[in-house]
Short mmCIF file of N, CA and C in Angstrom, two decimals:
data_model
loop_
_atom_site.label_atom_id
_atom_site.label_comp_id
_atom_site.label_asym_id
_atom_site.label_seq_id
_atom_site.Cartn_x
_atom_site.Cartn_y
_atom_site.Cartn_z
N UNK B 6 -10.29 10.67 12.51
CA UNK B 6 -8.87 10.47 12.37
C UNK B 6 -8.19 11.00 13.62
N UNK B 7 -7.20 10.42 14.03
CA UNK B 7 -6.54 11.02 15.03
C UNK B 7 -5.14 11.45 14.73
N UNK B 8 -5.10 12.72 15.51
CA UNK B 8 -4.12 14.13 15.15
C UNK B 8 -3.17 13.48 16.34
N UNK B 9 -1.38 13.33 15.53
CA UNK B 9 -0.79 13.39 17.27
C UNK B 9 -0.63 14.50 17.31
N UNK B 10 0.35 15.19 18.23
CA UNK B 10 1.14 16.28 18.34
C UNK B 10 1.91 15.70 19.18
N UNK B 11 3.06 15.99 18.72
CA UNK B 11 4.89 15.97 19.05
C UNK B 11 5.37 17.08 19.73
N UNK B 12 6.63 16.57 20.68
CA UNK B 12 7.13 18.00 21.18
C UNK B 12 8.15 18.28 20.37
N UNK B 13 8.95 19.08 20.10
CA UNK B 13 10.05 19.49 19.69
C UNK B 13 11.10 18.95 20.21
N UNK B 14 12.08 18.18 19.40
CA UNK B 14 13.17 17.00 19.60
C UNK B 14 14.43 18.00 20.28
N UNK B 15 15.15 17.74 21.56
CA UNK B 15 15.84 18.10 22.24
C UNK B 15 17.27 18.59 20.78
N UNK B 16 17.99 19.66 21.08
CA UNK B 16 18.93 19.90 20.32
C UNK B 16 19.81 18.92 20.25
N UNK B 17 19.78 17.69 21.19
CA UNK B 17 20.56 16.86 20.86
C UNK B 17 20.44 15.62 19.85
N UNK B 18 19.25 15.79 19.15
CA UNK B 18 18.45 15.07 18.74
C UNK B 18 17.49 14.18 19.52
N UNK B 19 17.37 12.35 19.33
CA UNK B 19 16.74 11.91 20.12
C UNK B 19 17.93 11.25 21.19
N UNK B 20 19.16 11.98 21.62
CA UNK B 20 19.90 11.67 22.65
C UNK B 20 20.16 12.42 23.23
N UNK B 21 20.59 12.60 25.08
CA UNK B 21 20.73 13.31 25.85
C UNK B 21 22.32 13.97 25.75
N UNK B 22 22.46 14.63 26.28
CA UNK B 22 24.05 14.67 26.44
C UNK B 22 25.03 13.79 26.37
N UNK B 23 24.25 12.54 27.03
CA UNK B 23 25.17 11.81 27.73
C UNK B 23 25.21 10.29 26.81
N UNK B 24 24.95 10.76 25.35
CA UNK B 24 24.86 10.21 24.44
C UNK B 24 23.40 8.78 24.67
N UNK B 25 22.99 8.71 25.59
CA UNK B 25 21.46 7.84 25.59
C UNK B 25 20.43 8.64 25.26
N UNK B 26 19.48 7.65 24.64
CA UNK B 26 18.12 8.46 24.56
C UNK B 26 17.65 9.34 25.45
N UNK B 27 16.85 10.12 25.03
CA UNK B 27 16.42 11.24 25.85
C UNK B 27 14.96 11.08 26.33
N UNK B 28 14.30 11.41 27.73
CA UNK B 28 13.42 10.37 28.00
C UNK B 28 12.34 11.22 27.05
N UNK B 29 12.52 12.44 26.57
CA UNK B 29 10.97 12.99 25.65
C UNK B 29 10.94 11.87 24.71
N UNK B 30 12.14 11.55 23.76
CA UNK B 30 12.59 10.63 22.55
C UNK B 30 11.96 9.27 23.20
N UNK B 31 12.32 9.03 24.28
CA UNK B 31 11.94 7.72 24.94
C UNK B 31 10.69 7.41 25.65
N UNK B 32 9.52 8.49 25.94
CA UNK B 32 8.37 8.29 25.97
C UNK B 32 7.30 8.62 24.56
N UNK B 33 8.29 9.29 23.96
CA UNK B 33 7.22 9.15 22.99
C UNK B 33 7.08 8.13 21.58
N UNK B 34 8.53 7.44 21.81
CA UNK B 34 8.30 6.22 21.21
C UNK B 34 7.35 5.52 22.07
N UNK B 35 7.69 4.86 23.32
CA UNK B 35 6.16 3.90 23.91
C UNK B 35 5.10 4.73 23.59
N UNK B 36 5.02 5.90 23.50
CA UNK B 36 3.56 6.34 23.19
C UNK B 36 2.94 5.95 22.16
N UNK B 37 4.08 6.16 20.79
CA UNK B 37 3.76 5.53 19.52
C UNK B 37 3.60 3.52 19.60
N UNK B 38 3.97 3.07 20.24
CA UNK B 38 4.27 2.05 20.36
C UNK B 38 2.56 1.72 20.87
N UNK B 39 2.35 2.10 21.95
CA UNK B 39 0.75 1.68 22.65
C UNK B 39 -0.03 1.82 21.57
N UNK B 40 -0.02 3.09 20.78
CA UNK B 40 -0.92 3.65 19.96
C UNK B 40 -1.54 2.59 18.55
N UNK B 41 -0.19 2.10 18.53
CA UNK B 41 -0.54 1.42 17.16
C UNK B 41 -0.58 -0.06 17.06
N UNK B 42 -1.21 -0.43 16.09
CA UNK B 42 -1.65 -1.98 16.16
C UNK B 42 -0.36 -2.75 15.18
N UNK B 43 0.42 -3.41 15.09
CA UNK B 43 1.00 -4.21 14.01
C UNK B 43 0.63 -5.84 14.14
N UNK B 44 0.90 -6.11 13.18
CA UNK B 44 0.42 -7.81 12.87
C UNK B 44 1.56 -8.42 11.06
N UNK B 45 1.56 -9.53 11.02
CA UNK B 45 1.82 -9.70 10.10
C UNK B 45 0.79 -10.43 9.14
N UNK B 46 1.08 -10.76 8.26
CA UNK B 46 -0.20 -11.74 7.25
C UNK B 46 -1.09 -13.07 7.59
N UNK B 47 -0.23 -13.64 8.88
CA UNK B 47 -0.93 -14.79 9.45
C UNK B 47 -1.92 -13.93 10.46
N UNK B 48 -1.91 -12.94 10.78
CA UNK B 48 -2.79 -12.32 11.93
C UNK B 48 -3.69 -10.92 11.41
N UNK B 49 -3.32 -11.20 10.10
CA UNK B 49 -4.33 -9.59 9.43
C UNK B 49 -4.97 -8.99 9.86
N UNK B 50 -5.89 -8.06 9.96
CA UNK B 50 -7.31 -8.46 10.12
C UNK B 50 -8.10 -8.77 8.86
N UNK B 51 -9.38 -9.18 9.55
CA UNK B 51 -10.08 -10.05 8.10
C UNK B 51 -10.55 -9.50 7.08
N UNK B 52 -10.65 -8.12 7.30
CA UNK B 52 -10.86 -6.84 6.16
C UNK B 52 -9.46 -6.71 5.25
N UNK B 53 -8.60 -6.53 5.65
CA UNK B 53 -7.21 -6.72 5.14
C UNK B 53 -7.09 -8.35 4.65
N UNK B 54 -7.35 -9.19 4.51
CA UNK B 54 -6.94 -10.56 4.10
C UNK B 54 -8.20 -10.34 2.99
N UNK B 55 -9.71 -10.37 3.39
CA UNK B 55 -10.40 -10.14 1.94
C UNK B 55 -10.34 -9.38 1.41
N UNK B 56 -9.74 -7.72 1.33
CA UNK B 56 -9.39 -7.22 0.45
C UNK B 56 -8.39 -7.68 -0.62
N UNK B 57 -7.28 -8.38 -0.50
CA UNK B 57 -5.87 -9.17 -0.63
C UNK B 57 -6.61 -9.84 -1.34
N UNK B 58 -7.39 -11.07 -0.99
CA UNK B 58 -7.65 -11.94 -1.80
C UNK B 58 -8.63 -11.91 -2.43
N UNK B 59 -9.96 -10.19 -2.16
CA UNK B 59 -10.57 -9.84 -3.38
C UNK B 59 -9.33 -9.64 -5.01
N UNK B 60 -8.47 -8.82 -4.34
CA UNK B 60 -7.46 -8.15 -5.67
C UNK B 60 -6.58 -9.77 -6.12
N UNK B 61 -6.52 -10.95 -5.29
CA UNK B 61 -5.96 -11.92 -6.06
C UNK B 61 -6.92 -12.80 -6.97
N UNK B 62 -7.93 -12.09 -6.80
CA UNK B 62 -9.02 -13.02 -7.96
C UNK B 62 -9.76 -12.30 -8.48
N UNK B 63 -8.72 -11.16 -8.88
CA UNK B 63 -8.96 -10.23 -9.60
C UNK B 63 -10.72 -9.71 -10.46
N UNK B 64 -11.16 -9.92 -8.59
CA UNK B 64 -12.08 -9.05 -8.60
C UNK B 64 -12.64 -7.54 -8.19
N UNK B 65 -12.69 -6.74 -9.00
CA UNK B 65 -12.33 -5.72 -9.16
C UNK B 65 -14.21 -5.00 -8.26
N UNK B 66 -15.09 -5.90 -8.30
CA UNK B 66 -16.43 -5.28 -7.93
C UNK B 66 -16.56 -5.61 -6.26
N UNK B 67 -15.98 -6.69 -5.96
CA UNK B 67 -15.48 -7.02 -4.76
C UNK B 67 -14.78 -6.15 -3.83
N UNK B 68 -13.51 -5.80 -4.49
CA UNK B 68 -12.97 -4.63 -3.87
C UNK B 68 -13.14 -3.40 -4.06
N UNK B 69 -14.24 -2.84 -5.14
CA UNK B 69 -15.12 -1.65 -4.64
C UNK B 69 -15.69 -1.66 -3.61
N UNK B 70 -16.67 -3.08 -3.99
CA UNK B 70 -17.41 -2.64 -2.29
C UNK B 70 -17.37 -2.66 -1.11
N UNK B 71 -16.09 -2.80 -0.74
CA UNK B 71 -15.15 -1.98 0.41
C UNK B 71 -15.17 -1.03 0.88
N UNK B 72 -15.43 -0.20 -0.41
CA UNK B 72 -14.77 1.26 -0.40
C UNK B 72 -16.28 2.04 -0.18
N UNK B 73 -16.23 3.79 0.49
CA UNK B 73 -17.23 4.13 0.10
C UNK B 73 -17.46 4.53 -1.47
N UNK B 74 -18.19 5.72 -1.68
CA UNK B 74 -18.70 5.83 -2.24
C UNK B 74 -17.96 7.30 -3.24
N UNK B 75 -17.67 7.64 -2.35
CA UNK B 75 -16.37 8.81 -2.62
C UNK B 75 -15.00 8.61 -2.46
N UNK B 76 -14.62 7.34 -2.56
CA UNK B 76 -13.36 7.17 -2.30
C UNK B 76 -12.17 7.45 -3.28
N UNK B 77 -11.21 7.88 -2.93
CA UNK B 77 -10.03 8.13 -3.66
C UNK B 77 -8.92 7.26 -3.20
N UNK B 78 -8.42 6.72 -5.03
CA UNK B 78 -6.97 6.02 -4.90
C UNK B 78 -5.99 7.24 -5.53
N UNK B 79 -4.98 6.70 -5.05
CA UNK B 79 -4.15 7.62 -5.51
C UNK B 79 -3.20 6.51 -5.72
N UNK B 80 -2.30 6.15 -7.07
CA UNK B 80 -0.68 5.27 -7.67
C UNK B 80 -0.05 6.36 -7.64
N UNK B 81 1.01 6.38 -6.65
CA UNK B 81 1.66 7.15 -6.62
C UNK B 81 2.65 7.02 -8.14
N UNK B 82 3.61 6.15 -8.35
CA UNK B 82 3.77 5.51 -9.29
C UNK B 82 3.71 5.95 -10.77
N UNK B 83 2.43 6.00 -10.96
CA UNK B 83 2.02 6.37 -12.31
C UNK B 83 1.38 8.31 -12.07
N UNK B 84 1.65 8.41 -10.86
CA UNK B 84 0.57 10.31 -10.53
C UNK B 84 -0.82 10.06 -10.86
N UNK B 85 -1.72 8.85 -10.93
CA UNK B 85 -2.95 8.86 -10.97
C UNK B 85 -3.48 8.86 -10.03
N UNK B 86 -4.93 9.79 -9.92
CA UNK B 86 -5.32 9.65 -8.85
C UNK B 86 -7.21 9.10 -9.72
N UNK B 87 -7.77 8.46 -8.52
CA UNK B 87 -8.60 7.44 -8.85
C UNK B 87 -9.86 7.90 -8.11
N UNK B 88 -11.03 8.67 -8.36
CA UNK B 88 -12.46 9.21 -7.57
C UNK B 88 -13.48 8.49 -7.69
N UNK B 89 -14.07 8.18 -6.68
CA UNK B 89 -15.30 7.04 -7.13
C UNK B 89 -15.24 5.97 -7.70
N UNK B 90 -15.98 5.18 -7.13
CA UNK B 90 -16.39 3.27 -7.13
C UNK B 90 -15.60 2.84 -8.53
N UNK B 91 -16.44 4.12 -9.69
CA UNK B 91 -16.51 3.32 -10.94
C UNK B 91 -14.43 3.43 -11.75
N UNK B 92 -14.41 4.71 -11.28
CA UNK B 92 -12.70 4.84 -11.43
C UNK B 92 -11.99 4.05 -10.97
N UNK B 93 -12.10 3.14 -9.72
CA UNK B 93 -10.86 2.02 -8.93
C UNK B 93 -11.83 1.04 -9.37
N UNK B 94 -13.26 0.65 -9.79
CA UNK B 94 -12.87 -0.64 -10.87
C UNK B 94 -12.35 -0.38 -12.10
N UNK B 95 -12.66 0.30 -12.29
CA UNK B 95 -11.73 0.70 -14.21
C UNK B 95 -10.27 0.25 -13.70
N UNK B 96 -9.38 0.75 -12.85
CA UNK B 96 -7.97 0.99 -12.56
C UNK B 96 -7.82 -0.68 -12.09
N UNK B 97 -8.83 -1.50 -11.67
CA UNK B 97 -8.43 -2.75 -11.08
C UNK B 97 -8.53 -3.42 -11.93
N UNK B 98 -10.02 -3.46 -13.33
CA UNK B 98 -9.82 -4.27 -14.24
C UNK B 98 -8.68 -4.05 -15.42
N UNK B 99 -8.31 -2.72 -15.65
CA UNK B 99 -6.73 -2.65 -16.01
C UNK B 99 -5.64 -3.14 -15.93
N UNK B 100 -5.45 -3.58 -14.78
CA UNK B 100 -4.23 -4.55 -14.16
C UNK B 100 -4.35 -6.11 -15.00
N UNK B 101 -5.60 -5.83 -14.87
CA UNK B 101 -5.53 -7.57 -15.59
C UNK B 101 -5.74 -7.01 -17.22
N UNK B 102 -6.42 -6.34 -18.02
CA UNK B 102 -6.13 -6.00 -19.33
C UNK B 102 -4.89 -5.59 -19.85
N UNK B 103 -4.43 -4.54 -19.14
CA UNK B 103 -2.93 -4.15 -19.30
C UNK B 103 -1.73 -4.07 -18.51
N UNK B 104 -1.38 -5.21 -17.68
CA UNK B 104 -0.28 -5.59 -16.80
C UNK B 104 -0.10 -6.75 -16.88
N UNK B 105 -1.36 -8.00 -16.42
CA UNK B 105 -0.65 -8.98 -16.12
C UNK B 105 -1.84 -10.25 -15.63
N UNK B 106 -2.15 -11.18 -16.48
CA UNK B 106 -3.27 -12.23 -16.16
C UNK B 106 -3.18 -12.74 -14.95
N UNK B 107 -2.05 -13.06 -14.37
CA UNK B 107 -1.63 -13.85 -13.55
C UNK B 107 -1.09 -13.35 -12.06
N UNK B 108 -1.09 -12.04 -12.06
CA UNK B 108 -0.51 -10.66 -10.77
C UNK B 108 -1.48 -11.52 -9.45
N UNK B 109 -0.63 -11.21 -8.18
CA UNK B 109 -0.76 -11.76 -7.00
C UNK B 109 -0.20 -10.40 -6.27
N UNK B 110 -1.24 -10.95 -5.25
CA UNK B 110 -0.44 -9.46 -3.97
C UNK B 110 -0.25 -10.34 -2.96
N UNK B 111 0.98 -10.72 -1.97
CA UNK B 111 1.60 -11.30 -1.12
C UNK B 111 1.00 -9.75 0.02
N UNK B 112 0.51 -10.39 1.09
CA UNK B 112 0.76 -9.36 1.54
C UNK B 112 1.95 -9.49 3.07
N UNK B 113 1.87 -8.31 3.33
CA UNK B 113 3.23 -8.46 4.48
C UNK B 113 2.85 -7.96 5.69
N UNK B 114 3.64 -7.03 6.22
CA UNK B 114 3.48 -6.38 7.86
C UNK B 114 2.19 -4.99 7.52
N UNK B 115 1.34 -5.09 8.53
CA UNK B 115 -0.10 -4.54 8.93
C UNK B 115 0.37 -3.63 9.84
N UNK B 116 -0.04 -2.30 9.29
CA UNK B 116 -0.18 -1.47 10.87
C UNK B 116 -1.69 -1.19 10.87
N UNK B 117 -2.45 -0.67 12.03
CA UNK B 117 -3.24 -0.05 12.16
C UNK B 117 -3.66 1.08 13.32
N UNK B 118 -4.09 1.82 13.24
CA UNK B 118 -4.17 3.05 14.48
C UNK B 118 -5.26 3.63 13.91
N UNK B 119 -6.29 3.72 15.18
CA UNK B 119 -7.43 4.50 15.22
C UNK B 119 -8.22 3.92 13.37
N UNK B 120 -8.60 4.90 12.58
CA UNK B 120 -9.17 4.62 11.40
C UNK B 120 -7.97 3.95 10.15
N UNK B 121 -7.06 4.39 10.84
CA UNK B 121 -5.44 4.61 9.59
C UNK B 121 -5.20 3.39 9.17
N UNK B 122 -4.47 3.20 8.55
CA UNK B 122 -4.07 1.27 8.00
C UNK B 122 -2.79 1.65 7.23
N UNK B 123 -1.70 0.85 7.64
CA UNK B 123 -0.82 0.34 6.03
C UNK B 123 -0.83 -0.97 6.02
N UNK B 124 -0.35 -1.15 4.73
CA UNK B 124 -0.04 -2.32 4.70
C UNK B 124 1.41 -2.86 3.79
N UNK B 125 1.81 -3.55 3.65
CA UNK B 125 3.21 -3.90 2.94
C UNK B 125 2.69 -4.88 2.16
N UNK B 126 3.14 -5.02 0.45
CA UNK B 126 3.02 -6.41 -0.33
C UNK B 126 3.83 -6.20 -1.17
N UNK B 127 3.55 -7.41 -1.54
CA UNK B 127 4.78 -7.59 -2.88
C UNK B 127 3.64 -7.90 -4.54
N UNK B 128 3.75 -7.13 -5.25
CA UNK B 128 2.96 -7.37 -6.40
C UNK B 128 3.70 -8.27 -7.92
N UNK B 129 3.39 -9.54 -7.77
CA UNK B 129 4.06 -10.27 -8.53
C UNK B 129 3.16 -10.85 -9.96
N UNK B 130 4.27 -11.32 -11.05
CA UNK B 130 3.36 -12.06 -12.27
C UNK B 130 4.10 -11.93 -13.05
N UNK B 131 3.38 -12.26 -14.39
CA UNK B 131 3.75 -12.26 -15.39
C UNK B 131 4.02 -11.11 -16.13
N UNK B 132 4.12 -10.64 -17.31
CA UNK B 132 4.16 -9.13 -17.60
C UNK B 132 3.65 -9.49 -19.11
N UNK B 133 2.31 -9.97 -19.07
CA UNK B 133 2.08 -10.66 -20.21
C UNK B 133 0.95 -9.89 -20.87
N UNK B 134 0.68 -8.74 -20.59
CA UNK B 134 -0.36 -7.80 -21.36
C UNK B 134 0.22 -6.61 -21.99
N UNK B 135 0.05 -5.81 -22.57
CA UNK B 135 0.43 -4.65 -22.99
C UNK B 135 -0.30 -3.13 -22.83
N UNK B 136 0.18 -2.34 -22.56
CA UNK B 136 -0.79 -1.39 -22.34
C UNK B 136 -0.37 -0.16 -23.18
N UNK B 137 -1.21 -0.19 -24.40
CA UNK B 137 -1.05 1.01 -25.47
C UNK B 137 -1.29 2.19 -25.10
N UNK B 138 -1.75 2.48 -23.73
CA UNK B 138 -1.87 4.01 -23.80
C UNK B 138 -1.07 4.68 -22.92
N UNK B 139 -0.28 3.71 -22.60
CA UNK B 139 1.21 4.33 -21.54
C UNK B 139 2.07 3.95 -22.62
N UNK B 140 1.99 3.05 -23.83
CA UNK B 140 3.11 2.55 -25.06
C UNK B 140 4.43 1.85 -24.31
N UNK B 141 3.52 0.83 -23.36
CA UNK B 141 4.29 -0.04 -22.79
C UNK B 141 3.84 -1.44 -23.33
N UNK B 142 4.89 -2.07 -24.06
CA UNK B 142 4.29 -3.48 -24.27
C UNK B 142 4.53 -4.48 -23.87
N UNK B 143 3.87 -5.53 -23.94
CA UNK B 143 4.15 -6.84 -22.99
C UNK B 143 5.01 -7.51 -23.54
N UNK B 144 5.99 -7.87 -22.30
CA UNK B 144 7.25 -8.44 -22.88
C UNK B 144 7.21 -9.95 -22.07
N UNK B 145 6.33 -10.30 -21.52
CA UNK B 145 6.33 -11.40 -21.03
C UNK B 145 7.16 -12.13 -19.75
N UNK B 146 8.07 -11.36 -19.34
CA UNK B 146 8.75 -11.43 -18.19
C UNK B 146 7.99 -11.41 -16.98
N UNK B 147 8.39 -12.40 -16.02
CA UNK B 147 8.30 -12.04 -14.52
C UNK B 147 8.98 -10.54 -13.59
N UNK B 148 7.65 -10.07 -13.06
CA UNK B 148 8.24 -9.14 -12.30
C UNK B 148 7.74 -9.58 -10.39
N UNK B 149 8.07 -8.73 -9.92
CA UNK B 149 8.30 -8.60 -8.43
C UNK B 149 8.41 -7.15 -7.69
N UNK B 150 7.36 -6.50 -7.37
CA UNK B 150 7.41 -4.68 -6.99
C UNK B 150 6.92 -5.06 -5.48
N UNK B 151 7.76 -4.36 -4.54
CA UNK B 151 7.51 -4.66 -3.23
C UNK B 151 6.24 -3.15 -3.19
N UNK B 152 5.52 -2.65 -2.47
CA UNK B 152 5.13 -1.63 -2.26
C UNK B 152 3.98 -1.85 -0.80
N UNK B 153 3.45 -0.48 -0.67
CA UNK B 153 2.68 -0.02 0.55
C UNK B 153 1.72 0.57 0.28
N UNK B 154 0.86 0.13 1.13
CA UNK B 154 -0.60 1.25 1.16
C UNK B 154 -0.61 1.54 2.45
N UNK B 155 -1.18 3.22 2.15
CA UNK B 155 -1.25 3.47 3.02
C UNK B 155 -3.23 4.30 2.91
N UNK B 156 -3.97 4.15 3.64
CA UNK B 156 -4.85 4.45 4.19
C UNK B 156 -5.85 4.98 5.43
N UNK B 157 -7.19 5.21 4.62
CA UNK B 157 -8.23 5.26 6.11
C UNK B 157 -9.96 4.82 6.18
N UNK B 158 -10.07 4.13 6.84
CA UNK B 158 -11.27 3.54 6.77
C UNK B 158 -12.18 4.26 7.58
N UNK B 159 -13.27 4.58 7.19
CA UNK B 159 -14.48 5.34 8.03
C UNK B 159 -15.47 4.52 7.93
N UNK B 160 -15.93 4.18 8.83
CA UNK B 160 -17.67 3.01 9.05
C UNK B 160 -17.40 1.95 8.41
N UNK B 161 -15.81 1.46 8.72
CA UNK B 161 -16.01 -0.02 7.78
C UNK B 161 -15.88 0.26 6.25
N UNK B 162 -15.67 1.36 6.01
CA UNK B 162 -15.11 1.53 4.27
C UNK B 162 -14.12 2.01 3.88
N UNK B 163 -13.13 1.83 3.12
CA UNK B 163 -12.18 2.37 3.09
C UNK B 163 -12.39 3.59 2.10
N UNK B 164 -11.59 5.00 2.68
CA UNK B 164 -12.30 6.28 1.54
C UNK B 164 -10.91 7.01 1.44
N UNK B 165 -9.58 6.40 1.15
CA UNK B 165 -8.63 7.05 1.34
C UNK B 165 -7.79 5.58 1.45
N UNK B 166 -6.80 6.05 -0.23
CA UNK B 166 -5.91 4.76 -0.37
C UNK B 166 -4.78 5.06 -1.61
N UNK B 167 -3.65 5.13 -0.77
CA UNK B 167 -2.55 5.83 -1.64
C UNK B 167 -1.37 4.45 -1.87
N UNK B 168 -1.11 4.39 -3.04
CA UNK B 168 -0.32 3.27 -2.78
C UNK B 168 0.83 3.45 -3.78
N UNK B 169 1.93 3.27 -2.99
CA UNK B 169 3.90 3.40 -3.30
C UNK B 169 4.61 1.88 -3.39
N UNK B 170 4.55 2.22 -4.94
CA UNK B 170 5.62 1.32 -5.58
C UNK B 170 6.35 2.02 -6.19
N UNK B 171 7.80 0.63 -6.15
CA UNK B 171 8.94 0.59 -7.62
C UNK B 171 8.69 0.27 -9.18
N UNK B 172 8.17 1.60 -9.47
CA UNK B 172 8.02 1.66 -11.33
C UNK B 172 8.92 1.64 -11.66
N UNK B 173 10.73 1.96 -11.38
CA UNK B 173 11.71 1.71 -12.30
C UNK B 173 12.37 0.75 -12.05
N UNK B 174 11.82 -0.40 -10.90
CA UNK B 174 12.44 -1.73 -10.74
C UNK B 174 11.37 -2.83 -11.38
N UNK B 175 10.01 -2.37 -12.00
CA UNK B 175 9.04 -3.30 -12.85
C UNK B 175 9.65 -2.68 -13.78
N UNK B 176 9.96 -1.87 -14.38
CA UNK B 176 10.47 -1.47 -15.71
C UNK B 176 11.74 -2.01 -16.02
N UNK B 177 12.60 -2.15 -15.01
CA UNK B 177 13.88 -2.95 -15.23
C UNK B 177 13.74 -4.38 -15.61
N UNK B 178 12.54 -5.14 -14.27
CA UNK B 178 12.43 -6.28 -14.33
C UNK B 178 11.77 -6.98 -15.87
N UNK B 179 10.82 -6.03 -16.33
CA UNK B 179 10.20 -6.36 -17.74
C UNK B 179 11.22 -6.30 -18.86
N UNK B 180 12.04 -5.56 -18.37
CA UNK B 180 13.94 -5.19 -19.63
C UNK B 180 12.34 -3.78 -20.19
N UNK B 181 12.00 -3.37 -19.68
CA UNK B 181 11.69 -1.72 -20.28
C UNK B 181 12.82 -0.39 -19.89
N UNK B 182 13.58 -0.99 -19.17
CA UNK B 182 14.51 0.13 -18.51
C UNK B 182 15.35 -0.66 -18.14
N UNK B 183 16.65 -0.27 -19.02
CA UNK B 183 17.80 -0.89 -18.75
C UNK B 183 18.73 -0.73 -17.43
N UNK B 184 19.19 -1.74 -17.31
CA UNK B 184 19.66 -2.09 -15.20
C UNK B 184 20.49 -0.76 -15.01
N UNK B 185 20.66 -0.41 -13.61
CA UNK B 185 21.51 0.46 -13.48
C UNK B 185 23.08 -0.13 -13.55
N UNK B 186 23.94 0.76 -14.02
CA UNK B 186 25.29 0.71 -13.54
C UNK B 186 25.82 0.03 -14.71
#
């Protein structure tokens, strides 16, 4: 994994006196800039596109074996965290027992640097399962949760995968949580 280290941001923030960027602020964005890879979904890479379209055909043994062998998910979402092969297929064939037959991951903008990865998608479907042990039931509505992963891959496996979604905008969208305002 690679460590940056930052300098300490001028008291003016990232502007000089003279209200323009400040060149520390301004080299160490191009620094960040060289450093990192972005792409969008037409240019993935191909590890990122078959993972995507392992989880859209909701194969759950597929996208274990991605992963090593010790890998941890973490839903931010729900505070679960997920250890080993056999825990993130349990958590993947779930989605389709208790979320949703029909769920798709769109995916979006790719970063990558050194081992690191995010990624952006949108997790869409039906809301046509129920899941009794959260005492959420299926109400049959379309939902739409934008979210991110963020990760790290070592030797070609991914062993580190945290992923941030909107649980109270699928809860709205299902009518489990009434709209704001």
């Amino acid at each position: 994994m690679q460590i940056l280290a930052f300098r300490s941001m001028p008291a003016t923030g990232p502007f000089g006196a003279d209200g323009r960027h400040s060149s520390r602020y301004a080299s160490c964005r191009i620094h960040l800039r060289a450093m990192r890879k972005t792409v969008n979904e037409q240019n993935a890479p191909s590890w990122v596109k078959k993972y995507v379209d392992a989880c859209n055909r909701h194969d759950s043994q597929a996208v274990v074996d991605m992963m090593s062998e010790d890998i941890q998910v973490v839903d931010t979402a729900f505070g679960g965290t997920f250890k080993g092969k056999d825990a993130v297929k349990a958590l993947i064939d779930g989605m389709d027992a208790s979320l949703s037959s029909d769920y798709v991951f769109t995916l979006g903008k790719v970063v990558e640097s050194g081992d690191s990865y995010s990624f952006e998608w949108v997790l869409s479907g039906t809301h046509d399962r129920a899941n009794p042990d959260l005492g959420i039931p299926a109400t049959g509505k379309w939902f739409e949760c934008p979210g991110v992963t963020i990760g790290v891959r070592t030797d070609g496996l991914i062993t580190e995968n945290r992923d941030y979604w909107n649980l109270a905008g699928f809860l709205m969208q299902t009518g489990l949580l009434p709209p704001l305002g």
